[in-house]
XYZ file of C-alpha atoms in Angstrom:
499
model
C 0.000 0.000 0.000
C 1.359 3.437 -0.965
C 1.783 5.857 1.928
C 3.099 8.714 -0.193
C 2.023 9.455 -3.760
C 3.615 12.318 -5.712
C 1.902 12.929 -9.053
C 3.600 15.120 -11.698
C 4.584 17.658 -9.043
C 6.223 20.962 -10.039
C 6.887 23.873 -7.683
C 8.128 27.420 -8.265
C 8.981 29.749 -5.387
C 7.339 33.197 -5.255
C 9.130 35.789 -7.417
C 11.069 33.012 -9.198
C 10.670 32.251 -12.895
C 11.941 28.662 -13.033
C 10.627 25.752 -10.978
C 12.883 24.194 -8.331
C 11.332 20.742 -8.648
C 9.589 19.655 -11.824
C 7.478 16.735 -13.026
C 8.240 14.616 -9.967
C 6.302 11.380 -9.778
C 7.014 9.115 -6.838
C 5.368 6.361 -4.829
C 6.573 5.174 -1.413
C 4.972 2.307 0.463
C 3.976 2.539 4.103
C 6.819 1.605 6.424
C 9.507 2.212 3.800
C 13.026 3.500 4.510
C 14.283 5.920 1.837
C 17.163 8.310 1.276
C 16.715 11.377 -0.937
C 19.997 12.679 -2.305
C 21.449 14.783 -5.087
C 23.829 17.650 -5.661
C 23.613 20.762 -3.521
C 20.804 22.951 -4.888
C 19.050 20.111 -6.752
C 15.720 20.645 -4.968
C 15.930 18.061 -2.179
C 14.842 20.348 0.661
C 12.076 21.816 -1.489
C 10.650 18.367 -2.205
C 10.922 17.472 1.482
C 9.025 20.614 2.493
C 6.363 19.873 -0.123
C 5.876 16.357 1.258
C 5.432 17.892 4.729
C 2.889 20.438 3.458
C 5.092 23.458 4.156
C 4.919 24.946 0.652
C 1.145 25.249 0.300
C 0.523 27.919 2.941
C 0.919 30.998 0.693
C -2.215 32.673 -0.643
C -1.459 31.515 -4.174
C 1.316 28.872 -4.204
C 2.733 28.232 -7.675
C 2.581 24.489 -8.192
C 1.138 21.783 -10.375
C 0.386 18.165 -9.569
C -0.502 16.512 -6.279
C 1.122 15.208 -3.114
C -0.965 12.623 -1.285
C 0.030 11.323 2.164
C -2.088 8.534 3.645
C -4.938 9.509 1.350
C -4.812 13.241 2.156
C -4.001 15.957 -0.397
C -1.327 17.935 1.465
C -2.152 21.115 -0.467
C -5.749 21.044 0.735
C -5.135 21.181 4.488
C -3.695 23.829 6.862
C -0.191 23.397 8.246
C -1.332 22.283 11.698
C -3.273 19.436 10.057
C -0.313 18.571 7.823
C 1.894 18.268 10.908
C -0.495 15.614 12.249
C 0.402 13.462 9.243
C 4.079 14.233 8.649
C 6.818 15.177 11.127
C 9.582 17.198 9.498
C 13.067 17.818 10.905
C 14.425 20.936 9.215
C 17.957 21.271 7.874
C 18.778 24.107 10.273
C 17.542 23.021 13.726
C 17.296 26.620 14.931
C 14.592 27.243 12.318
C 12.204 24.921 14.141
C 12.907 25.824 17.766
C 10.001 27.517 19.539
C 11.185 27.523 23.159
C 14.293 28.184 25.243
C 15.088 24.837 26.889
C 15.512 21.262 25.717
C 12.673 19.868 27.817
C 10.250 22.607 26.737
C 11.180 22.141 23.078
C 10.418 18.435 23.049
C 7.249 19.005 25.084
C 6.007 21.812 22.803
C 4.359 19.669 20.126
C 3.008 17.202 22.666
C 1.402 19.973 24.728
C -0.256 21.330 21.593
C -1.768 17.878 21.087
C -3.065 17.920 24.668
C -1.049 14.860 25.695
C -1.180 13.843 29.376
C 1.721 15.438 31.385
C 3.005 12.071 32.580
C 3.032 10.761 29.019
C 4.839 13.909 27.882
C 7.574 13.327 30.466
C 7.885 9.699 29.362
C 8.169 10.652 25.690
C 10.754 13.375 26.392
C 12.995 10.860 28.141
C 12.395 8.162 25.523
C 13.118 10.396 22.534
C 16.307 11.782 24.100
C 17.434 8.221 24.825
C 16.990 7.300 21.147
C 19.343 10.104 20.020
C 21.658 9.457 23.010
C 20.985 12.920 24.368
C 19.918 12.094 27.938
C 22.515 14.527 29.293
C 20.873 17.414 27.425
C 17.564 17.341 29.321
C 18.289 20.243 31.699
C 20.175 22.391 29.151
C 19.246 25.695 27.512
C 19.037 25.531 23.719
C 21.239 28.615 23.343
C 24.151 26.841 25.042
C 24.105 23.709 22.892
C 26.572 22.902 20.137
C 25.340 22.524 16.566
C 25.301 18.733 16.862
C 23.469 18.822 20.191
C 20.816 21.086 18.663
C 20.310 18.546 15.891
C 19.757 15.809 18.462
C 17.074 17.904 20.156
C 15.370 18.710 16.839
C 15.209 15.002 15.973
C 14.015 14.068 19.461
C 11.213 16.651 19.327
C 9.816 15.011 16.194
C 10.333 11.433 17.385
C 8.331 12.259 20.525
C 5.272 12.855 18.334
C 5.319 9.194 17.204
C 4.590 10.134 13.596
C 3.497 7.766 10.836
C 5.767 9.620 8.387
C 9.090 11.193 9.390
C 11.143 13.352 7.002
C 14.598 14.493 8.098
C 16.575 17.087 6.123
C 20.280 16.333 6.625
C 19.664 15.383 10.268
C 23.291 14.425 10.915
C 25.132 17.274 9.179
C 26.502 18.612 12.493
C 26.910 15.235 14.173
C 30.135 13.357 14.769
C 30.523 9.926 13.070
C 29.456 7.892 16.100
C 26.346 10.021 16.689
C 25.566 9.904 12.959
C 25.624 6.103 12.874
C 23.558 5.948 16.072
C 20.886 8.158 14.490
C 20.805 6.197 11.225
C 20.587 2.877 13.097
C 17.846 4.227 15.391
C 15.790 5.471 12.442
C 16.124 2.118 10.703
C 15.036 0.363 13.905
C 11.997 2.658 14.299
C 11.031 2.049 10.682
C 11.187 -1.714 11.168
C 9.663 -1.940 14.662
C 6.941 0.710 14.350
C 6.366 0.545 10.576
C 7.210 4.251 10.424
C 7.768 5.673 6.944
C 11.193 7.351 7.038
C 12.701 9.660 4.400
C 16.224 10.956 5.035
C 17.567 13.806 2.891
C 21.296 13.176 3.096
C 24.766 13.390 1.535
C 26.372 10.868 3.936
C 25.594 7.909 1.733
C 28.495 5.693 2.772
C 27.159 5.339 6.328
C 23.670 4.590 5.007
C 24.796 1.990 2.499
C 24.632 -0.996 4.865
C 21.077 -0.072 5.920
C 19.880 -0.689 2.340
C 17.579 2.301 1.887
C 15.460 2.893 -1.187
C 17.396 5.538 -3.153
C 15.836 8.642 -4.697
C 18.186 10.950 -6.627
C 17.206 14.470 -7.666
C 19.027 16.057 -10.601
C 18.100 19.673 -11.416
C 14.733 19.202 -9.746
C 13.854 15.963 -11.540
C 13.983 12.335 -10.467
C 17.114 10.672 -11.833
C 17.109 7.063 -13.071
C 20.166 6.311 -10.885
C 19.082 3.599 -8.449
C 22.179 2.727 -6.401
C 24.421 4.617 -4.020
C 27.525 3.223 -5.711
C 26.410 4.464 -9.155
C 25.616 7.940 -7.833
C 28.955 8.271 -6.043
C 30.814 7.046 -9.143
C 29.105 9.707 -11.237
C 30.205 12.450 -8.838
C 33.775 11.143 -8.883
C 33.915 11.374 -12.688
C 32.783 14.997 -12.645
C 35.367 16.219 -10.114
C 37.423 19.226 -11.212
C 39.514 21.773 -9.379
C 38.364 25.183 -8.205
C 40.080 28.337 -9.479
C 42.933 29.862 -7.509
C 42.314 33.068 -5.606
C 44.666 35.880 -6.622
C 46.954 36.144 -3.611
C 50.123 37.736 -2.393
C 52.981 35.384 -1.554
C 52.487 34.774 2.154
C 55.077 32.048 2.649
C 56.844 32.511 5.952
C 58.723 30.458 8.495
C 57.781 30.012 12.107
C 54.573 30.171 14.069
C 51.449 31.991 12.967
C 49.452 31.533 16.193
C 50.557 30.325 19.628
C 48.004 29.384 22.284
C 49.063 28.693 25.863
C 47.096 27.650 28.972
C 43.788 28.597 27.304
C 40.611 27.957 29.292
C 37.050 29.104 28.617
C 34.028 29.047 30.932
C 30.535 29.732 29.561
C 27.229 29.550 31.420
C 28.886 28.080 34.486
C 30.493 25.259 32.467
C 34.144 24.776 31.540
C 34.197 24.452 27.747
C 37.967 24.555 27.107
C 40.550 23.354 29.600
C 44.264 24.252 29.457
C 44.636 24.295 25.668
C 48.164 24.483 24.217
C 48.288 24.804 20.438
C 50.592 26.130 17.731
C 49.452 26.979 14.182
C 52.086 27.302 11.478
C 52.232 28.773 7.994
C 51.435 26.244 5.264
C 49.393 23.878 7.437
C 45.952 22.431 6.688
C 44.683 21.194 10.059
C 41.524 19.263 10.899
C 39.839 19.688 14.270
C 37.803 16.630 15.189
C 35.980 15.334 18.240
C 32.553 14.446 19.640
C 29.671 16.906 19.603
C 29.902 19.430 22.422
C 33.641 18.882 22.934
C 34.567 22.563 22.434
C 35.651 22.667 18.783
C 33.500 25.653 17.772
C 34.366 27.466 20.990
C 38.075 27.091 20.211
C 37.647 28.708 16.793
C 35.484 31.524 18.155
C 38.004 32.219 20.910
C 40.870 32.520 18.420
C 38.717 34.943 16.403
C 38.015 37.051 19.494
C 34.283 36.312 19.534
C 34.646 34.652 22.940
C 37.014 35.978 25.590
C 39.140 33.349 27.371
C 38.882 32.872 31.113
C 42.645 32.411 31.261
C 45.635 31.875 29.007
C 47.024 33.696 25.983
C 46.602 33.690 22.212
C 49.467 35.377 20.397
C 49.666 36.033 16.686
C 50.447 38.763 14.180
C 52.621 40.469 16.793
C 49.886 40.924 19.395
C 47.813 39.251 22.105
C 44.693 38.272 20.144
C 42.683 37.657 23.307
C 42.758 41.418 23.922
C 42.228 42.529 20.308
C 38.964 43.689 18.809
C 37.467 41.138 16.425
C 37.041 43.823 13.765
C 40.793 44.451 13.784
C 41.471 40.795 12.909
C 39.205 40.490 9.856
C 41.925 41.289 7.315
C 44.211 38.600 8.740
C 41.689 35.941 9.819
C 38.736 34.639 7.825
C 35.972 32.985 9.869
C 33.068 30.800 8.696
C 30.373 30.065 11.287
C 28.775 26.650 11.642
C 25.327 28.052 10.836
C 25.320 29.878 7.461
C 22.381 32.072 8.454
C 24.533 33.667 11.160
C 26.761 35.147 8.463
C 24.426 36.608 5.811
C 24.031 40.389 5.942
C 23.068 41.806 2.536
C 20.169 41.682 0.094
C 21.887 39.983 -2.835
C 24.307 37.138 -3.473
C 26.805 39.419 -5.222
C 26.714 42.055 -2.473
C 27.304 39.311 0.088
C 30.294 37.982 -1.829
C 32.020 41.384 -1.957
C 30.975 42.677 1.478
C 34.311 42.025 3.201
C 36.242 43.443 0.233
C 34.163 46.622 0.466
C 34.672 46.906 4.218
C 38.426 46.544 3.776
C 38.474 48.956 0.817
C 39.845 46.221 -1.444
C 37.101 45.979 -4.098
C 39.170 46.696 -7.222
C 38.073 45.914 -10.810
C 40.399 42.919 -10.681
C 38.641 41.595 -7.556
C 35.233 42.236 -9.104
C 36.261 39.985 -12.013
C 37.588 37.377 -9.586
C 34.305 37.447 -7.688
C 32.306 36.874 -10.889
C 34.565 33.936 -11.761
C 34.025 32.346 -8.361
C 30.265 32.836 -8.491
C 30.229 31.051 -11.843
C 32.304 28.168 -10.485
C 29.880 27.867 -7.572
C 26.899 27.845 -9.945
C 25.708 31.034 -8.255
C 26.278 33.420 -11.155
C 22.645 33.239 -12.215
C 21.627 33.933 -8.612
C 23.755 37.080 -8.217
C 20.750 39.359 -7.742
C 18.809 36.940 -5.533
C 18.541 37.350 -1.791
C 20.986 34.977 -0.024
C 18.135 33.440 1.948
C 16.762 32.026 -1.303
C 19.795 29.772 -1.616
C 19.952 26.171 -0.467
C 21.822 25.398 2.737
C 24.881 24.157 0.849
C 24.855 27.169 -1.468
C 24.749 29.488 1.542
C 27.818 27.738 2.951
C 29.760 28.339 -0.250
C 28.691 31.976 -0.304
C 29.829 32.381 3.327
C 33.243 31.082 2.388
C 33.605 33.196 -0.742
C 32.855 36.349 1.250
C 35.852 35.744 3.526
C 38.226 34.213 0.977
C 38.677 36.872 -1.666
C 40.895 39.144 0.444
C 43.169 36.113 1.093
C 43.490 36.159 4.914
C 46.534 34.414 6.349
C 44.422 32.200 8.622
C 41.112 30.522 7.784
C 38.940 29.314 10.672
C 36.159 27.187 9.192
C 33.469 25.531 11.297
C 31.892 22.495 9.615
C 32.003 23.923 6.091
C 31.241 20.542 4.483
C 27.675 20.636 5.855
C 25.243 20.594 2.936
C 27.956 19.752 0.396
C 27.657 16.723 -1.831
C 30.651 14.414 -2.207
C 31.738 16.178 -5.405
C 31.772 19.653 -3.831
C 33.348 18.392 -0.595
C 36.361 16.953 -2.444
C 36.765 20.067 -4.591
C 36.804 22.325 -1.549
C 39.193 20.137 0.410
C 41.544 20.262 -2.575
C 41.209 24.032 -2.664
C 42.003 24.358 1.075
C 45.054 22.158 0.529
C 46.292 24.491 -2.219
C 45.515 27.561 -0.108
C 47.636 26.223 2.731
C 50.428 25.312 0.320
C 50.660 29.004 -0.612
C 51.803 29.700 2.958
C 48.458 30.322 4.630
C 47.008 28.248 7.469
C 43.615 26.515 7.361
C 41.933 25.247 10.541
C 38.823 23.226 9.651
C 36.331 21.587 12.014
C 35.015 18.508 10.244
C 34.009 14.873 10.759
C 35.090 13.426 7.397
C 38.102 11.256 8.188
C 38.579 9.957 4.643
C 38.879 13.491 3.271
C 40.981 14.517 6.264
C 43.363 11.643 5.661
C 43.754 12.612 2.007
C 44.151 16.387 2.338
C 45.152 17.452 5.886
C 48.631 17.650 7.391
C 47.572 17.315 10.978
C 44.643 16.345 13.222
C 43.727 17.970 16.523
C 41.259 15.739 18.386
C 39.276 17.396 21.178
C 37.090 15.775 23.834
C 35.464 17.407 26.863
C 37.391 20.622 26.310
C 40.836 19.017 26.202
C 43.161 18.239 23.304
C 43.685 14.464 23.376
C 45.607 14.163 20.100
C 47.708 16.688 18.190
C 49.744 14.817 15.599
C 50.446 14.515 11.911
C 47.494 12.850 10.202
C 48.878 9.326 9.737
C 50.158 9.274 13.323
C 46.926 10.765 14.710
C 44.593 8.100 13.288
C 45.897 5.168 15.393
C 46.096 7.485 18.411
C 42.403 8.325 18.020
C 41.540 4.628 17.812
C 43.666 3.806 20.874
C 41.665 6.349 22.883
C 38.417 4.557 22.073
C 37.076 6.717 19.226
C 36.984 4.042 16.507
C 33.787 5.487 15.013
C 35.756 8.521 13.803
C 37.977 6.315 11.647
C 36.161 4.629 8.750
C 37.063 1.070 7.861
C 38.705 2.137 4.615
C 41.122 4.371 6.559
C 41.965 1.576 8.985
C 42.604 -0.891 6.156
C 44.924 1.588 4.435
C 46.696 2.332 7.687
C 47.428 -1.267 8.629
C 47.889 -2.734 5.145
């Protein structure tokens, strides 16, 4: 029996001329387990929102075709009724938060359904246990890491016990162990409760062994590709390098940044504990570790966005812990974990050149370079669009472009590979490698060990606010395993290491 029927569905956003998804026909049986994938910007999130009924709330939505869920036309019912049929975990967890604390957030939907208080308490605890977030129960949402917020967003939907659950990149901020736990839990719920599960995801390798039904979107249309291996092979064949940013020769010897005895306390909790770290010219460094271990805090402290409780950060001939963040922008480029935290203008082009304008560096040569980059990012036709019209992955690339073009000596990048398909992820890692080879330093928070092993010089592994491992990449991998974090090292890396 079909649970979801999509019939010749086409959707165009308001003020847009071309549809984002077109002529989509799809049938999913009740209790099925599916993964929806495709390149960044292919229409995956749009289709997911349509299935959840999100796109039919405008006065005159521009669509053709039908979406039927359990016999109900999703375009014919209000959003509150749609949410009774489909639970939807959004790509950016902050977009769906309605309260201030973890417990209140998970209880919010249940209270609106007039569930008994004792049952609400039971479901809060049960849903947090599924995502292994029991320790988050008493926390404020504002103090959670990106990965912890994703756990809460998933738990809040699981607590509703939906018949259909759609998750838009639910593990993009999660470490490898948490990612596998979530995928395994969703598969178990699908099998034990006959829940229909659709995961919009780029992390196909970790889903492969769960044997999902594959749906590939290509330019808004369903692709005939029907296996994960075939889709990944296609992306590999299309790989090509990104252009080189025009840059001054910044090769130099010695240390770029030196951090000593650094500790940070936030909200009564110690987030970083006695950090000692040296960053050198020409290095491409990966920061890895479990969710909530302090990785983002470390980057923000170097950038001056968070003041240390103790210790020093020296670089560029000064104590950075006492410098104004604005004074560091020319030397340090920073990309936040959440792309929406870093969009300030009304057009894609204006966003790309904003830092150049602020630094009085927007020359005709840099204008040409900006246009070249926008074309390479497939954003040239979106130059006049508002940045919020972009997909999550496209926003990430725009964030990066805005801080790259003035070629800062140090790049601090927090989970940039979120929302990037395999093709884009490899291209960007290759670009960061080349950028470091020019004498700059790149410090990247990420969870992709295979890409780290291929491109990065060094791994810094953080847990509970402490640096456990700081070694060259090939030496760091066995050290990470020895400390009990095998989930961070994929089997292919282990086989290569011990061959």
